[in-house]
CSV table of C-alpha atoms in Angstrom, one decimal:
chain,number,residue,atom,x,y,z
A,1,MET,CA,143.8,81.0,122.9
A,2,SER,CA,141.5,77.4,121.3
A,3,ALA,CA,138.0,76.8,120.1
A,4,ALA,CA,135.3,75.5,122.6
A,5,CYS,CA,134.7,72.4,120.6
A,6,ALA,CA,130.4,71.9,120.5
A,7,ALA,CA,130.7,68.0,119.9
A,8,PRO,CA,133.2,66.9,121.8
A,9,LEU,CA,134.2,62.8,120.9
A,10,ALA,CA,133.5,60.3,123.4
A,11,ASP,CA,136.8,59.2,125.4
A,12,GLU,CA,134.9,55.7,123.9
A,13,THR,CA,134.9,57.0,120.3
A,14,LEU,CA,138.3,58.5,120.1
A,15,LEU,CA,140.0,55.0,122.2
A,16,ALA,CA,137.6,52.8,119.3
A,17,TRP,CA,139.7,55.3,115.8
A,18,TRP,CA,142.8,54.8,117.7
A,19,ALA,CA,142.7,50.8,118.0
A,20,GLY,CA,140.8,50.8,114.5
A,21,GLU,CA,138.1,50.1,114.8
A,22,LEU,CA,136.6,52.2,112.8
A,23,GLU,CA,136.0,52.1,109.5
A,24,GLY,CA,134.7,54.1,106.3
A,25,PRO,CA,132.9,56.8,106.1
A,26,ASP,CA,132.9,56.8,110.6
A,27,GLN,CA,136.2,57.2,110.5
A,28,GLU,CA,135.9,59.5,108.1
A,29,ARG,CA,133.5,61.9,109.6
A,30,LEU,CA,136.1,61.8,112.8
A,31,GLU,CA,139.2,62.3,111.1
A,32,GLU,CA,137.9,65.5,109.5
A,33,HIS,CA,136.7,66.5,113.2
A,34,LEU,CA,140.0,65.9,114.0
A,35,LEU,CA,141.7,67.9,111.8
A,36,SER,CA,138.9,70.8,112.5
A,37,CYS,CA,139.3,71.2,116.2
A,38,ASP,CA,142.0,71.7,118.5
A,39,GLU,CA,140.1,70.5,121.4
A,40,CYS,CA,139.3,66.9,120.3
A,41,SER,CA,142.8,66.9,118.7
A,42,ARG,CA,144.7,67.9,122.3
A,43,ARG,CA,142.1,65.0,124.1
A,44,GLY,CA,143.4,62.8,121.2
A,45,HIS,CA,147.3,63.4,122.1
A,46,THR,CA,146.5,62.9,125.3
A,47,LEU,CA,145.9,59.7,124.3
A,48,ALA,CA,148.7,59.5,122.3
A,49,GLY,CA,150.6,59.8,125.2
A,50,VAL,CA,149.5,57.8,127.3
A,51,ALA,CA,149.4,54.9,125.0
A,52,GLU,CA,153.4,55.6,124.0
A,53,GLY,CA,154.1,55.5,127.4
A,54,VAL,CA,152.0,52.3,128.5
A,55,ARG,CA,154.0,51.0,125.5
A,56,GLY,CA,157.3,52.2,126.5
A,57,LEU,CA,157.1,50.2,130.0
A,58,VAL,CA,156.1,47.3,129.1
A,59,ARG,CA,159.2,46.8,126.9
A,60,LYS,CA,161.0,47.5,129.3
A,61,GLY,CA,159.3,44.9,131.5
A,62,ALA,CA,158.3,47.3,133.9
A,63,LEU,CA,155.1,46.3,134.7
A,64,SER,CA,153.8,43.4,137.0
A,65,ILE,CA,151.1,42.0,134.9
A,66,ALA,CA,149.3,38.6,133.8
A,67,VAL,CA,150.5,38.7,130.0
A,68,LEU,CA,148.8,37.0,127.2
A,69,PRO,CA,150.3,35.5,123.6
A,70,ALA,CA,149.4,39.0,121.9
A,71,VAL,CA,152.0,40.9,124.1
A,72,VAL,CA,154.6,38.0,123.9
A,73,GLU,CA,154.3,38.3,120.4
A,74,GLN,CA,155.2,41.7,120.1
A,75,LEU,CA,157.9,41.9,122.6
A,76,GLN,CA,159.6,39.4,120.0
A,77,HIS,CA,158.4,41.0,117.0
A,78,GLU,CA,160.2,43.7,118.1
A,79,GLY,CA,163.3,41.7,119.1
A,80,ARG,CA,163.0,42.6,122.9
A,81,GLN,CA,165.6,39.8,124.8
A,82,ILE,CA,162.7,37.6,126.8
A,83,ARG,CA,164.0,35.0,129.3
A,84,GLN,CA,161.1,32.3,130.6
A,85,TYR,CA,161.2,29.9,133.0
A,86,ARG,CA,157.8,27.2,132.8
A,87,LEU,CA,156.9,25.6,135.1
A,88,ARG,CA,154.3,22.7,136.4
A,89,PRO,CA,152.4,22.7,139.2
A,90,GLY,CA,154.9,21.4,141.9
A,91,GLN,CA,157.9,22.5,140.1
A,92,GLY,CA,161.0,24.7,141.3
A,93,VAL,CA,163.0,26.8,139.4
A,94,GLN,CA,166.7,28.2,139.9
A,95,CYS,CA,166.2,31.5,138.2
A,96,THR,CA,167.6,35.3,137.5
A,97,VAL,CA,167.9,37.9,135.4
A,98,SER,CA,170.8,39.2,133.6
A,99,PRO,CA,172.5,43.0,132.1
A,100,ASP,CA,170.4,42.5,129.0
A,101,ASP,CA,166.7,40.8,129.5
A,102,ASP,CA,163.6,43.5,128.8
A,103,VAL,CA,160.8,41.1,129.9
A,104,VAL,CA,161.1,37.7,132.5
A,105,LEU,CA,157.7,35.3,132.3
A,106,ALA,CA,156.8,32.7,134.3
A,107,ARG,CA,154.9,30.4,133.0
A,108,LEU,CA,153.2,28.8,135.1
A,109,ALA,CA,150.9,25.4,133.8
A,110,ALA,CA,147.6,24.8,134.9
A,111,ASP,CA,144.3,23.2,134.0
A,112,LEU,CA,142.1,26.0,133.2
A,113,GLY,CA,138.9,24.1,131.5
A,114,GLY,CA,136.1,25.5,134.1
A,115,VAL,CA,137.8,28.1,136.2
A,116,SER,CA,135.7,31.2,136.5
A,117,ARG,CA,138.4,33.5,138.1
A,118,LEU,CA,141.8,33.0,138.6
A,119,ASP,CA,143.8,34.5,141.4
A,120,VAL,CA,147.5,34.5,142.2
A,121,VAL,CA,148.9,34.2,145.9
A,122,ILE,CA,152.7,35.6,146.2
A,123,ARG,CA,155.3,35.1,148.9
A,124,VAL,CA,158.6,35.8,149.3
A,125,ASP,CA,160.9,33.8,151.6
A,126,ASP,CA,159.3,33.8,155.2
A,127,GLY,CA,157.3,37.5,153.8
A,128,PRO,CA,153.9,38.0,154.2
A,129,GLU,CA,151.2,36.8,151.0
A,130,LEU,CA,150.5,38.9,148.8
A,131,ARG,CA,147.3,37.9,147.4
A,132,ILE,CA,146.3,39.3,143.0
A,133,SER,CA,143.0,38.7,142.9
A,134,ASP,CA,140.5,38.2,139.7
A,135,LEU,CA,143.9,37.7,137.3
A,136,PRO,CA,142.3,37.9,133.3
A,137,PHE,CA,143.4,34.9,131.7
A,138,ASP,CA,142.3,33.0,128.4
A,139,PRO,CA,140.1,30.1,129.8
A,140,ASN,CA,141.7,27.5,126.3
A,141,ALA,CA,145.6,28.0,127.5
A,142,GLU,CA,146.9,25.8,128.7
A,143,GLU,CA,149.4,28.1,131.2
A,144,LEU,CA,149.7,31.7,133.2
A,145,VAL,CA,151.7,34.1,132.1
A,146,PHE,CA,153.3,36.3,134.7
A,147,ALA,CA,155.7,38.9,134.2
A,148,PRO,CA,156.8,40.3,137.0
A,149,ALA,CA,158.5,44.0,137.1
A,150,VAL,CA,162.1,43.5,136.1
A,151,ASP,CA,164.0,46.3,138.1
A,152,THR,CA,161.7,45.6,140.9
A,153,LEU,CA,163.6,41.9,140.6
A,154,ARG,CA,166.7,43.1,139.2
A,155,LYS,CA,167.8,44.4,142.7
A,156,MET,CA,165.9,41.8,145.0
A,157,PRO,CA,168.9,39.9,146.7
A,158,ALA,CA,169.2,36.1,146.2
A,159,HIS,CA,165.7,35.0,148.1
A,160,VAL,CA,163.0,32.2,147.4
A,161,GLN,CA,159.7,33.1,145.9
A,162,ARG,CA,155.8,31.3,146.2
A,163,MET,CA,153.0,31.8,144.2
A,164,ARG,CA,149.9,29.7,144.3
A,165,LEU,CA,147.5,30.0,141.5
A,166,LEU,CA,144.0,29.5,142.4
A,167,ALA,CA,140.6,28.8,141.0
A,168,VAL,CA,138.1,30.2,143.3
A,169,ASP,CA,134.2,30.5,142.7
A,170,PRO,CA,131.0,30.9,145.3
A,171,GLN,CA,131.8,27.4,147.0
A,172,GLY,CA,134.9,27.9,147.7
A,173,GLU,CA,138.6,27.7,146.1
A,174,ARG,CA,141.2,25.1,145.0
A,175,VAL,CA,144.6,24.9,144.7
A,176,LEU,CA,145.5,24.4,140.7
A,177,GLY,CA,149.4,24.5,141.1
A,178,GLU,CA,152.7,25.9,142.9
A,179,TYR,CA,155.6,27.0,142.3
A,180,THR,CA,159.0,28.4,143.5
A,181,PHE,CA,161.4,30.6,142.3
A,182,ASP,CA,165.0,30.3,143.1
A,183,HIS,CA,166.1,33.7,142.4
A,184,THR,CA,169.8,34.7,142.6
A,185,PRO,CA,171.4,37.6,141.4
A,186,TRP,CA,173.1,37.7,138.4
A,187,PRO,CA,177.0,37.7,139.2
A,188,GLY,CA,178.5,41.2,139.7
A,189,ALA,CA,175.5,43.0,138.8
B,1,MET,CA,130.8,67.1,113.4
B,2,GLN,CA,132.3,70.4,113.3
B,3,ALA,CA,134.2,71.8,115.9
B,4,ALA,CA,131.6,75.3,116.4
B,5,GLY,CA,134.4,78.4,115.9
B,6,HIS,CA,135.3,81.0,119.2
B,7,ALA,CA,133.7,84.9,118.1
B,8,ASP,CA,137.0,85.9,118.1
B,9,LEU,CA,138.8,84.2,116.5
B,10,PRO,CA,139.0,83.5,112.3
B,11,SER,CA,138.1,80.3,111.4
B,12,ASP,CA,140.6,77.8,110.0
B,13,GLY,CA,138.5,78.5,106.6
B,14,ASP,CA,138.9,82.6,106.9
B,15,LEU,CA,142.3,82.2,107.0
B,16,ALA,CA,142.2,80.1,103.9
B,17,ARG,CA,140.3,82.2,102.0
B,18,ARG,CA,143.0,85.1,103.3
B,19,VAL,CA,145.7,82.8,102.3
B,20,SER,CA,144.7,82.2,99.1
B,21,ALA,CA,143.7,86.1,98.1
B,22,ALA,CA,147.1,87.0,99.6
B,23,GLY,CA,149.4,84.2,98.6
B,24,VAL,CA,153.4,84.9,100.5
B,25,ASP,CA,151.6,88.0,102.2
B,26,ALA,CA,149.5,86.8,104.2
B,27,SER,CA,152.1,85.3,106.6
B,28,ASP,CA,150.3,85.5,109.7
B,29,ALA,CA,147.7,84.0,108.6
B,30,GLU,CA,150.1,80.7,107.5
B,31,ALA,CA,152.2,80.9,110.6
B,32,GLU,CA,148.9,80.5,112.7
B,33,LEU,CA,147.4,78.5,110.0
B,34,PHE,CA,149.9,75.9,110.7
B,35,ARG,CA,150.3,77.0,114.6
B,36,ARG,CA,146.9,74.5,114.2
B,37,LEU,CA,147.1,71.9,111.6
B,38,ALA,CA,150.2,71.6,113.0
B,39,PRO,CA,149.1,69.1,115.8
B,40,ARG,CA,145.9,68.0,114.5
B,41,VAL,CA,148.1,66.7,111.7
B,42,ARG,CA,150.8,65.6,114.1
B,43,LEU,CA,148.2,63.2,116.1
B,44,TYR,CA,147.0,62.1,112.3
B,45,GLY,CA,150.0,60.2,111.7
B,46,LEU,CA,150.7,59.2,115.8
B,47,ARG,CA,147.7,57.0,114.4
B,48,HIS,CA,148.8,55.9,111.7
B,49,LEU,CA,152.0,55.7,111.2
B,50,ARG,CA,152.4,54.7,115.5
B,51,ASP,CA,156.2,56.3,115.3
B,52,PRO,CA,156.6,60.0,116.3
B,53,ALA,CA,159.5,60.5,114.1
B,54,GLU,CA,157.0,60.2,110.9
B,55,ALA,CA,154.6,61.7,112.6
B,56,ASP,CA,156.6,64.8,112.6
B,57,ASP,CA,158.2,64.4,108.8
B,58,LEU,CA,153.8,63.9,107.8
B,59,VAL,CA,153.2,67.3,109.3
B,60,GLN,CA,155.9,68.5,107.8
B,61,GLU,CA,154.7,67.2,104.0
B,62,VAL,CA,151.2,67.7,104.5
B,63,LEU,CA,152.2,71.5,105.8
B,64,VAL,CA,154.1,72.2,102.9
B,65,LEU,CA,151.0,71.5,100.2
B,66,THR,CA,148.7,72.5,102.0
B,67,LEU,CA,150.2,76.3,102.3
B,68,GLU,CA,151.8,75.5,98.6
B,69,ARG,CA,147.8,75.0,97.4
B,70,LEU,CA,146.8,77.5,98.8
B,71,ARG,CA,149.1,79.7,98.0
B,72,ALA,CA,147.7,78.7,94.6
B,73,GLY,CA,144.6,79.6,95.4
B,74,ARG,CA,144.1,75.6,94.1
B,75,VAL,CA,141.9,74.7,98.0
B,76,ARG,CA,138.3,74.4,95.5
B,77,GLU,CA,136.5,75.1,99.5
B,78,PRO,CA,138.5,76.9,101.8
B,79,ASP,CA,135.9,76.4,104.1
B,80,ARG,CA,136.5,72.5,104.8
B,81,LEU,CA,140.3,72.4,104.4
B,82,ALA,CA,140.2,69.4,106.7
B,83,SER,CA,138.7,67.5,104.0
B,84,PHE,CA,141.7,68.3,101.7
B,85,VAL,CA,144.0,68.2,104.4
B,86,LEU,CA,142.6,64.5,105.2
B,87,GLY,CA,142.9,63.4,101.9
B,88,THR,CA,146.1,64.7,101.5
B,89,SER,CA,147.5,63.6,105.0
B,90,ARG,CA,146.1,59.9,103.5
B,91,LEU,CA,148.5,60.0,100.7
B,92,ALA,CA,152.1,61.1,102.7
B,93,VAL,CA,150.6,58.7,105.2
B,94,ARG,CA,150.7,55.3,102.4
B,95,ASN,CA,154.1,56.9,101.0
B,96,LEU,CA,156.1,56.8,104.3
B,97,ARG,CA,154.6,53.9,104.9
B,98,ARG,CA,156.2,52.5,100.9
B,99,GLY,CA,159.3,54.9,102.7
B,100,ARG,CA,159.4,52.6,105.7
B,101,LYS,CA,159.0,49.3,104.1
B,102,ARG,CA,162.4,50.6,102.4
B,103,ARG,CA,164.3,51.6,105.0
B,104,GLU,CA,163.3,48.0,106.7
B,105,ALA,CA,164.5,46.3,104.6
B,106,LEU,CA,167.5,48.3,104.3
B,107,LEU,CA,167.8,47.4,107.7
B,108,ASP,CA,167.7,43.9,107.8
B,109,ARG,CA,170.7,44.5,105.1
B,110,PHE,CA,172.9,45.7,108.2
B,111,ALA,CA,171.5,43.7,110.7
B,112,GLY,CA,173.1,44.0,114.0
B,113,VAL,CA,174.5,47.5,112.6
B,114,PHE,CA,171.9,49.5,113.6
B,115,PRO,CA,169.5,49.4,116.5
B,116,ARG,CA,166.5,47.6,115.2
B,117,ARG,CA,163.9,50.3,116.5
B,118,ALA,CA,163.9,54.1,118.0
B,119,GLU,CA,163.0,54.8,121.2
B,120,THR,CA,161.5,58.5,120.8
B,121,ASP,CA,160.7,60.0,124.4
B,122,LEU,CA,158.3,62.6,122.8
B,123,LEU,CA,155.2,61.8,124.0
B,124,LEU,CA,156.3,60.6,127.6
B,125,LEU,CA,154.0,61.5,130.0
B,126,ASP,CA,155.6,60.7,133.7
B,127,GLN,CA,157.1,57.7,133.3
B,128,GLY,CA,156.7,56.5,136.8
B,129,ARG,CA,153.6,58.6,137.7
B,130,LEU,CA,152.7,56.6,134.8
B,131,ARG,CA,153.8,53.3,136.6
B,132,GLU,CA,151.5,54.2,140.1
B,133,CYS,CA,148.8,54.9,138.5
B,134,LEU,CA,148.5,51.8,136.1
B,135,GLU,CA,149.2,49.3,138.7
B,136,GLY,CA,146.5,50.9,140.9
B,137,LEU,CA,143.7,50.2,138.3
B,138,ALA,CA,142.5,46.4,138.9
B,139,PRO,CA,144.6,43.5,136.6
B,140,ARG,CA,142.0,43.1,134.1
B,141,GLU,CA,141.6,46.8,133.7
B,142,ARG,CA,146.1,46.9,133.2
B,143,THR,CA,146.0,43.5,130.4
B,144,VAL,CA,143.2,45.4,128.5
B,145,LEU,CA,145.4,48.4,127.7
B,146,VAL,CA,148.6,46.6,127.8
B,147,LEU,CA,146.6,44.5,125.1
B,148,THR,CA,145.3,47.5,123.5
B,149,PHE,CA,147.8,49.7,123.6
B,150,PHE,CA,151.4,47.5,123.6
B,151,ALA,CA,149.3,44.9,121.9
B,152,GLU,CA,147.3,46.6,119.4
B,153,GLN,CA,144.2,44.0,119.7
B,154,PRO,CA,141.2,45.2,119.0
B,155,SER,CA,138.0,44.8,121.3
B,156,SER,CA,137.3,41.6,119.4
B,157,GLU,CA,139.9,39.9,119.5
B,158,ILE,CA,140.3,40.5,123.2
B,159,GLY,CA,136.9,39.4,124.2
B,160,ALA,CA,138.1,36.4,122.4
B,161,ARG,CA,141.0,35.6,123.9
B,162,LEU,CA,139.3,36.8,127.9
B,163,SER,CA,136.1,35.0,127.3
B,164,LEU,CA,134.4,38.4,127.5
B,165,SER,CA,131.4,40.1,124.7
B,166,SER,CA,133.6,43.2,122.4
B,167,GLU,CA,131.1,45.6,125.0
B,168,ASN,CA,132.3,44.5,127.9
B,169,VAL,CA,136.2,44.9,126.4
B,170,ARG,CA,134.8,48.6,125.6
B,171,THR,CA,133.4,49.2,129.0
B,172,VAL,CA,136.9,47.8,130.7
B,173,ARG,CA,138.4,49.8,128.1
B,174,ARG,CA,137.2,52.6,128.5
B,175,ARG,CA,136.6,52.8,132.0
B,176,ALA,CA,140.5,52.2,132.3
B,177,PHE,CA,141.5,54.8,130.5
B,178,VAL,CA,140.0,57.5,131.9
B,179,ARG,CA,140.8,56.5,135.2
B,180,LEU,CA,144.1,56.1,134.4
B,181,ARG,CA,144.3,59.7,132.0
B,182,ASP,CA,142.6,61.2,135.4
B,183,CYS,CA,145.3,59.9,137.5
B,184,VAL,CA,148.3,60.7,135.6
B,185,VAL,CA,147.4,64.0,133.8
B,186,GLY,CA,144.4,65.7,135.9
B,187,VAL,CA,140.9,65.1,135.6
B,188,GLY,CA,139.2,65.8,132.4
B,189,ALA,CA,142.2,66.4,130.4
């Protein structure tokens, strides 16, 4: 049986604590509360479990996501095996994923200056187009870094994947670049 | 910020006083204190050490010291036990970090012989479910959670990268976390 908490911590406060954004007396008060309260401690454990789960998925390359430099730096710091393909607009590349790769990165060079919304349209061979809207990106970077889910990629036969980056604004949309990935499975895999 | 007591339950302070008064003869009070404090201290360890195995070491170290001090009647304010445990945890984290530096230096000497980082499953939720739930989030929400939990970026740095205010990032982060948590472990967990 657990004691009920008279003043449960807000999710935002717990997240700020976990992210290291609390300092001094605020941090001390919160930690003293967590060390005296079963209910808030249990919620903190759920947060810790979600955080650990997300970390595990990123390390395995299991998420299909737009990646920012801090994530790449952390992967490198942990010694993860990263396979990267850098393409300029209009370029294509022969690509694969080896059994030892943890993460694959598609680095799509594009002029992102003045772009307010960025979408990507993905098409595999002659299949339907998949559009992912409103990707997060660094407007000062000169590329979008995209990490496909590695386990999904490993299961795919040889194929050609086209990615089209689009800048979208109220006036319409314009193509920033098209990139072609000619994928061959790793021999024997 | 105090956790409320429960009418039928002795408070942490009550248990601490019983241990102080009876020493080794208060084994039931000690066991109950251990049951309550262990997960709370572990959460503190997870936050500050980011390593489940080290968090377990912290629990052992802090609770042994706490019970030893209680038995010896050397905790001056049993009603402020959380404050004592917090101070003890802080010192123990500092010691564990120093030990970690020594271990990392040793691992550097034997690079390639031992894996650089042990993966632990202690906190993992259902990874398949977590992945499905993450894929249900908007790309921006997913990226903010990855930057928070994997790259350990505070809201100010995420905001600087994505041209958002810290407040916006905190809002996106809270909304994304709550949606993810509710999807993985149920509403209000």
